[in-house]
Coordinates of C-alpha atoms and ligand atoms in Angstrom, one line a residue:
X1 CA 0.0 0.0 0.0
X2 CA 1.3 3.4 -0.9
X3 CA 2.5 6.2 1.4
X4 CA 0.1 9.1 1.0
X5 CA 1.9 12.4 0.3
X6 CA -0.2 14.9 2.1
X7 CA -0.3 18.2 0.2
X8 CA -2.3 20.0 2.8
X9 CA 0.2 19.3 5.6
X10 CA 3.2 19.9 3.4
X11 CA 1.8 23.2 2.1
X12 CA 1.2 24.3 5.7
X13 CA 5.0 23.9 6.2
X14 CA 5.8 25.9 3.1
X15 CA 3.4 28.6 4.2
X16 CA 5.1 28.7 7.6
X17 CA 8.4 29.3 5.8
X18 CA 6.7 32.0 3.7
X19 CA 5.4 33.7 6.9
X20 CA 8.9 33.6 8.5
X21 CA 10.3 35.2 5.3
X22 CA 7.6 37.9 5.3
X23 CA 8.4 38.8 8.9
X24 CA 12.2 39.0 8.1
X25 CA 11.6 41.2 5.1
X26 CA 9.4 43.4 7.1
X27 CA 11.9 43.7 10.0
X28 CA 14.9 44.2 7.8
X29 CA 13.6 46.4 5.0
X30 CA 10.2 47.6 6.2
X31 CA 8.6 46.1 3.1
X32 CA 5.6 43.8 2.9
X33 CA 5.8 41.5 -0.1
X34 CA 2.8 42.2 -2.2
X35 CA 1.1 40.2 -4.9
X36 CA -1.2 41.8 -7.5
X37 CA -3.8 39.4 -8.8
X38 CA -5.6 40.2 -12.1
X39 CA -8.8 38.5 -13.0
X40 CA -10.5 39.2 -16.3
X41 CA -14.1 38.0 -16.6
X42 CA -16.2 35.8 -14.4
X43 CA -15.0 32.3 -15.1
X44 CA -16.3 30.4 -12.0
X45 CA -13.2 28.1 -11.6
X46 CA -10.9 31.2 -12.0
X47 CA -12.9 33.0 -9.3
X48 CA -12.4 30.1 -6.9
X49 CA -8.7 29.9 -7.6
X50 CA -8.2 33.7 -7.1
X51 CA -10.2 33.7 -3.9
X52 CA -8.0 30.9 -2.5
X53 CA -4.8 32.6 -3.5
X54 CA -5.9 35.8 -1.8
X55 CA -7.0 34.0 1.3
X56 CA -3.7 32.1 1.6
X57 CA -1.8 35.4 0.9
X58 CA -3.5 37.1 3.8
X59 CA -2.8 34.1 6.1
X60 CA 0.9 34.2 5.3
X61 CA 1.1 38.0 5.8
X62 CA 1.6 38.8 2.1
X63 CA -0.1 41.9 0.9
X64 CA -2.5 41.7 -2.0
X65 CA -4.1 43.8 -4.6
X66 CA -7.1 42.5 -6.5
X67 CA -7.8 43.8 -10.0
X68 CA -11.1 42.6 -11.5
X69 CA -11.7 43.6 -15.0
X70 CA -14.8 43.0 -17.0
X71 CA -15.0 40.3 -19.7
X72 CA -14.8 42.7 -22.6
X73 CA -11.5 44.2 -21.5
X74 CA -9.2 45.0 -24.4
X75 CA -5.6 44.0 -24.9
X76 CA -4.7 47.7 -24.6
X77 CA -6.5 48.1 -21.3
X78 CA -5.0 45.0 -19.8
X79 CA -1.6 46.1 -21.1
X80 CA -1.9 49.4 -19.4
X81 CA -2.8 47.9 -16.0
X82 CA 0.2 45.5 -16.2
X83 CA 2.5 48.3 -17.2
X84 CA 1.3 50.3 -14.1
X85 CA 1.8 47.2 -11.9
X86 CA 5.3 46.7 -13.4
X87 CA 6.2 50.2 -12.3
X88 CA 4.5 50.2 -9.0
X89 CA 7.3 49.9 -6.3
X90 CA 4.8 48.5 -3.8
X91 CA 3.9 45.5 -6.0
X92 CA 6.4 42.7 -6.1
X93 CA 4.6 39.9 -7.8
X94 CA 2.0 40.0 -10.7
X95 CA -0.3 37.1 -11.5
X96 CA -2.8 37.3 -14.4
X97 CA -5.3 34.4 -13.9
X98 CA -5.5 32.2 -16.9
X99 CA -7.4 31.4 -19.1
X100 CA -8.2 34.8 -20.5
X101 CA -11.2 35.7 -22.6
X102 CA -10.7 34.9 -26.3
X103 CA -10.1 38.5 -27.5
X104 CA -6.9 38.6 -25.3
X105 CA -3.6 37.1 -26.5
X106 CA -2.1 35.2 -23.5
X107 CA 1.4 35.2 -24.9
X108 CA 1.4 38.9 -25.3
X109 CA 0.1 39.4 -21.8
X110 CA 2.6 37.0 -20.2
X111 CA 5.5 38.7 -22.1
X112 CA 4.3 42.1 -20.8
X113 CA 4.8 41.2 -17.1
X114 CA 8.2 42.3 -15.8
X115 CA 10.3 39.1 -15.5
X116 CA 11.3 40.0 -11.9
X117 CA 7.6 40.2 -10.9
X118 CA 6.6 37.1 -12.9
X119 CA 5.5 34.9 -9.9
X120 CA 4.0 32.3 -12.3
X121 CA 7.3 31.8 -14.0
X122 CA 5.7 31.9 -17.4
X123 CA 7.7 34.9 -19.0
X124 CA 9.9 33.7 -21.9
X125 CA 13.0 35.0 -20.1
X126 CA 12.2 32.9 -17.0
X127 CA 11.3 29.9 -19.1
X128 CA 14.7 30.2 -20.9
X129 CA 16.5 30.7 -17.6
X130 CA 14.9 27.5 -16.2
X131 CA 15.8 25.6 -19.4
X132 CA 19.4 26.8 -19.0
X133 CA 19.5 25.6 -15.4
X134 CA 19.8 29.1 -13.9
X135 CA 18.3 30.4 -10.7
X136 CA 15.0 32.0 -11.6
X137 CA 11.2 32.2 -10.8
X138 CA 9.9 28.7 -11.5
X139 CA 6.3 27.8 -12.3
X140 CA 4.4 27.0 -9.1
X141 CA 2.8 23.6 -9.9
X142 CA 6.0 21.8 -10.9
X143 CA 7.8 23.5 -8.0
X144 CA 5.2 22.1 -5.6
X145 CA 5.6 18.6 -7.2
X146 CA 9.4 18.7 -6.6
X147 CA 8.8 19.5 -2.9
X148 CA 6.5 16.5 -2.7
X149 CA 8.9 14.2 -4.5
X150 CA 11.7 15.3 -2.2
X151 CA 9.6 13.9 0.7
X152 CA 10.0 10.5 -0.8
X153 CA 13.4 10.8 -2.3
X154 CA 15.7 13.4 -0.7
X155 CA 18.0 12.6 -3.6
X156 CA 16.3 12.1 -7.0
X157 CA 19.6 11.4 -8.8
X158 CA 19.3 8.6 -11.4
X159 CA 15.5 8.0 -11.0
X160 CA 13.6 7.5 -14.1
X161 CA 10.7 10.0 -14.2
X162 CA 7.9 10.0 -16.8
X163 CA 5.9 13.2 -17.2
X164 CA 2.5 12.7 -18.8
X165 CA 1.7 16.0 -20.6
X166 CA 3.8 18.6 -22.2
X167 CA 2.0 21.9 -21.5
X168 CA 4.0 25.1 -20.9
X169 CA 2.7 25.5 -17.4
X170 CA 3.1 22.0 -16.1
X171 CA 4.7 19.3 -18.3
X172 CA 7.6 21.1 -19.8
X173 CA 8.8 23.0 -16.6
X174 CA 8.3 19.8 -14.7
X175 CA 10.6 18.0 -17.0
X176 CA 13.2 20.7 -16.7
X177 CA 13.2 20.6 -12.9
X178 CA 13.5 16.8 -12.9
X179 CA 16.4 17.1 -15.2
X180 CA 18.1 19.6 -13.0
X181 CA 17.6 17.1 -10.1
X182 CA 19.5 14.5 -12.2
X183 CA 16.6 12.3 -13.1
X184 CA 16.3 10.5 -16.4
X185 CA 13.3 12.2 -17.9
X186 CA 10.7 11.0 -20.4
X187 CA 7.9 13.2 -21.5
X188 CA 4.8 11.5 -23.0
X189 CA 1.8 13.2 -24.5
X190 CA -1.4 12.7 -26.6
X191 CA 0.6 11.4 -29.6
X192 CA 2.9 9.0 -27.7
X193 CA 2.6 5.3 -28.6
X194 CA 2.3 2.7 -25.8
X195 CA 2.2 5.2 -22.9
X196 CA 1.3 2.5 -20.3
X197 CA 4.5 0.6 -21.2
X198 CA 6.7 3.7 -21.0
X199 CA 5.2 4.6 -17.6
X200 CA 5.6 1.0 -16.3
X201 CA 9.4 1.6 -16.5
X202 CA 9.3 4.7 -14.3
X203 CA 10.3 5.2 -10.7
X204 CA 8.2 8.4 -10.8
X205 CA 5.1 9.2 -12.8
X206 CA 3.8 12.8 -12.9
X207 CA 0.3 12.8 -14.4
X208 CA -0.6 16.2 -15.9
X209 CA -2.8 15.4 -18.9
X210 CA -6.2 16.8 -17.7
X211 CA -7.8 13.4 -18.5
X212 CA -9.8 12.0 -15.6
X213 CA -8.4 8.7 -14.2
X214 CA -6.2 8.2 -17.3
X215 CA -3.4 6.5 -15.3
X216 CA -4.4 3.2 -13.7
X217 CA -2.6 0.4 -11.9
X218 CA -1.4 -1.2 -15.2
X219 CA 0.7 1.9 -15.9
X220 CA 2.6 1.8 -12.6
X221 CA 5.6 -0.2 -11.6
X222 CA 5.2 -1.6 -8.1
X223 CA 6.6 0.8 -5.5
X224 CA 6.8 3.8 -7.9
X225 CA 5.9 7.3 -6.8
X226 CA 2.8 8.8 -8.4
X227 CA 2.1 12.6 -8.4
X228 CA -1.3 13.5 -9.7
X229 CA -1.5 17.1 -11.0
X230 CA -4.9 16.6 -12.7
X231 CA -8.0 18.5 -11.6
X232 CA -11.1 17.3 -13.4
X233 CA -14.4 18.7 -12.0
X234 CA -17.5 16.6 -12.2
X235 CA -21.0 16.8 -10.7
X236 CA -22.1 14.1 -8.3
X237 CA -25.6 14.4 -6.8
X238 CA -25.6 18.1 -7.7
X239 CA -22.2 18.7 -5.9
X240 CA -18.9 19.6 -7.6
X241 CA -16.3 16.9 -7.1
X242 CA -12.6 17.0 -8.1
X243 CA -11.1 13.9 -9.7
X244 CA -7.4 13.5 -10.6
X245 CA -5.7 12.1 -13.7
X246 CA -4.9 9.0 -11.7
X247 CA -7.4 6.2 -10.9
X248 CA -6.5 6.5 -7.2
X249 CA -8.2 3.4 -5.9
X250 CA -6.6 1.2 -8.5
X251 CA -3.1 2.7 -8.2
X252 CA -3.0 3.1 -4.4
X253 CA -2.3 -0.6 -3.7
X254 CA 0.5 -0.8 -6.3
X255 CA 2.4 2.5 -5.9
X256 CA 5.0 3.2 -3.2
X257 CA 3.8 6.8 -2.7
X258 CA 0.9 8.8 -4.2
X259 CA -0.7 12.2 -3.9
X260 CA -4.5 12.5 -3.4
X261 CA -6.9 14.8 -5.3
X262 CA -8.0 17.0 -3.7
X263 CA -5.4 17.8 -1.0
X264 CA -2.3 17.0 -3.1
X265 CA -0.7 19.2 -5.7
X266 CA -3.4 21.9 -5.5
X267 CA -2.5 23.3 -2.1
X268 CA 1.2 23.0 -2.9
X269 CA 0.7 25.2 -6.0
X270 CA -0.7 28.1 -4.0
X271 CA 2.0 27.7 -1.3
X272 CA 4.7 28.0 -4.1
X273 CA 3.0 31.0 -5.5
X274 CA 3.5 32.8 -2.2
X275 CA 7.0 31.4 -2.0
X276 CA 7.6 33.0 -5.4
X277 CA 6.3 36.3 -4.2
X278 CA 8.8 36.5 -1.4
X279 CA 11.5 35.3 -3.8
X280 CA 10.5 37.9 -6.3
X281 CA 10.9 40.7 -3.7
X282 CA 14.3 39.3 -2.6
X283 CA 15.4 39.2 -6.2
X284 CA 14.3 42.8 -6.7
X285 CA 16.1 43.9 -3.5
X286 CA 19.3 42.2 -4.8
X287 CA 19.0 43.7 -8.3
X288 CA 18.2 47.2 -6.9
X289 CA 20.0 47.6 -3.5
X290 CA 19.0 51.3 -3.6
X291 CA 15.4 50.2 -3.2
X292 CA 16.3 48.4 0.0
X293 CA 18.1 51.4 1.4
X294 CA 15.3 53.7 0.4
X295 CA 12.7 51.5 2.1
X296 CA 14.8 51.2 5.2
X297 CA 15.4 54.9 5.3
X298 CA 11.7 55.6 4.8
X299 CA 10.8 53.4 7.7
X300 CA 13.5 54.8 10.0
Ligands
LIG1 P1 -3.1 21.1 -21.0 O1 -4.4 20.8 -21.5 O2 -2.5 22.4 -21.3 O3 -2.0 20.0 -21.4 C1 -2.4 18.6 -21.3 C2 -1.2 17.8 -21.8 O4 -1.6 16.4 -21.7 C3 -1.0 18.0 -23.3 O5 0.4 18.2 -23.5 C4 -1.4 16.7 -24.0 O6 -0.6 16.3 -25.0 C5 -1.4 15.7 -22.9 N1 -2.4 14.7 -23.0 C6 -3.7 14.9 -23.2 N2 -4.4 13.8 -23.3 C7 -3.5 12.8 -23.1 C8 -3.5 11.4 -23.1 N3 -4.7 10.7 -23.3 N4 -2.4 10.7 -22.9 C9 -1.2 11.4 -22.7 N5 -1.1 12.7 -22.7 C10 -2.2 13.4 -22.9 O7 -3.2 21.0 -19.4 P2 -2.3 21.6 -18.2 O8 -2.6 23.0 -18.1 O9 -0.9 21.1 -18.3 O10 -3.0 20.8 -17.0 C11 -3.1 19.4 -16.9 C12 -4.0 19.1 -15.7 O11 -3.4 19.6 -14.5 C13 -5.4 19.6 -15.8 O12 -6.3 18.7 -15.2 C14 -5.3 20.9 -15.0 O13 -6.6 21.2 -14.4 C15 -4.4 20.4 -13.9 N6 -3.6 21.5 -13.2 C16 -3.6 21.4 -11.9 C17 -2.9 22.3 -11.2 C18 -2.8 22.2 -9.7 O14 -2.5 23.2 -9.0 N7 -3.1 21.0 -9.1 C19 -2.2 23.4 -11.8 C20 -2.2 23.4 -13.2 C21 -3.0 22.4 -13.9

């Protein structure tokens, strides 16, 4: 039977670390790390995600700014807001909740966020830095997965990891982080042949396909670690239920360790967003030491 990797408990530990960092930054520089969250339109899932992010920010002592724009917002209007946030010295992280309404070009929006404030780690410069193995702001979900994996393997060196999915926000950065940790990495996707056989060779399977219960026991080598990134919402008896990309009941007896859905990768993603917000501020203080001295002077 598998060890359950508890994302709720682990994220609470990360949030404690964030709260300690916030206290230190406040004491040393008189600055409260602040996250601006931009939500365009009324997508119900996005509204839930934004609410949770703001709630956790407040709990960790992170300041927040909420910018709600209507569904018909133009590229220019959104661009102007991001430009203002880029220049606002009291905003250290900027998150634009995706997906955006269809009239808006996500690539343009992501590229317009200042890379030092890009707490999602989606800006092309940060993507490139991650690919080059440099220290940078890393996408939150894969970062959370790495913390979970380190619970099972403090040293991931030489492990064979299979990532199911190749999106820019999960699959690709996940593969980069695993490579950096010296894993042997295989990325499989919708066009891959014999996926189950590829996964059966893996010590680690990261499921990020957005396909409900795609991964079952036949895909998993006994004792392997299974990280379930998938969030698939269904209705059961009129209630919203979240199901992962892993058929949990089938895989649990075979795997060595597994994450649940909900209560697995989800809470870790939010915790890593807040971790990135304090990191973003630290990077800005290092890049602009004058900002640190000005803040200290202003606060006596
Ligand atoms: P996406 O749709 O952008 O990408 C899915 C990827 O899976 C694609 O690369 C595709 O090739 C691959 N894929 C699709 N069907 C497949 C199949 N049958 N076999 C193998 N590969 C297949 O999705 P995404 O944004 O990467 O998200 C993936 C899942 O993770 C979704 O369920 C999403 O809701 C969830 N997610 C969760 C969190 C979290 O915090 N827990 C964060 C981000 C995304």
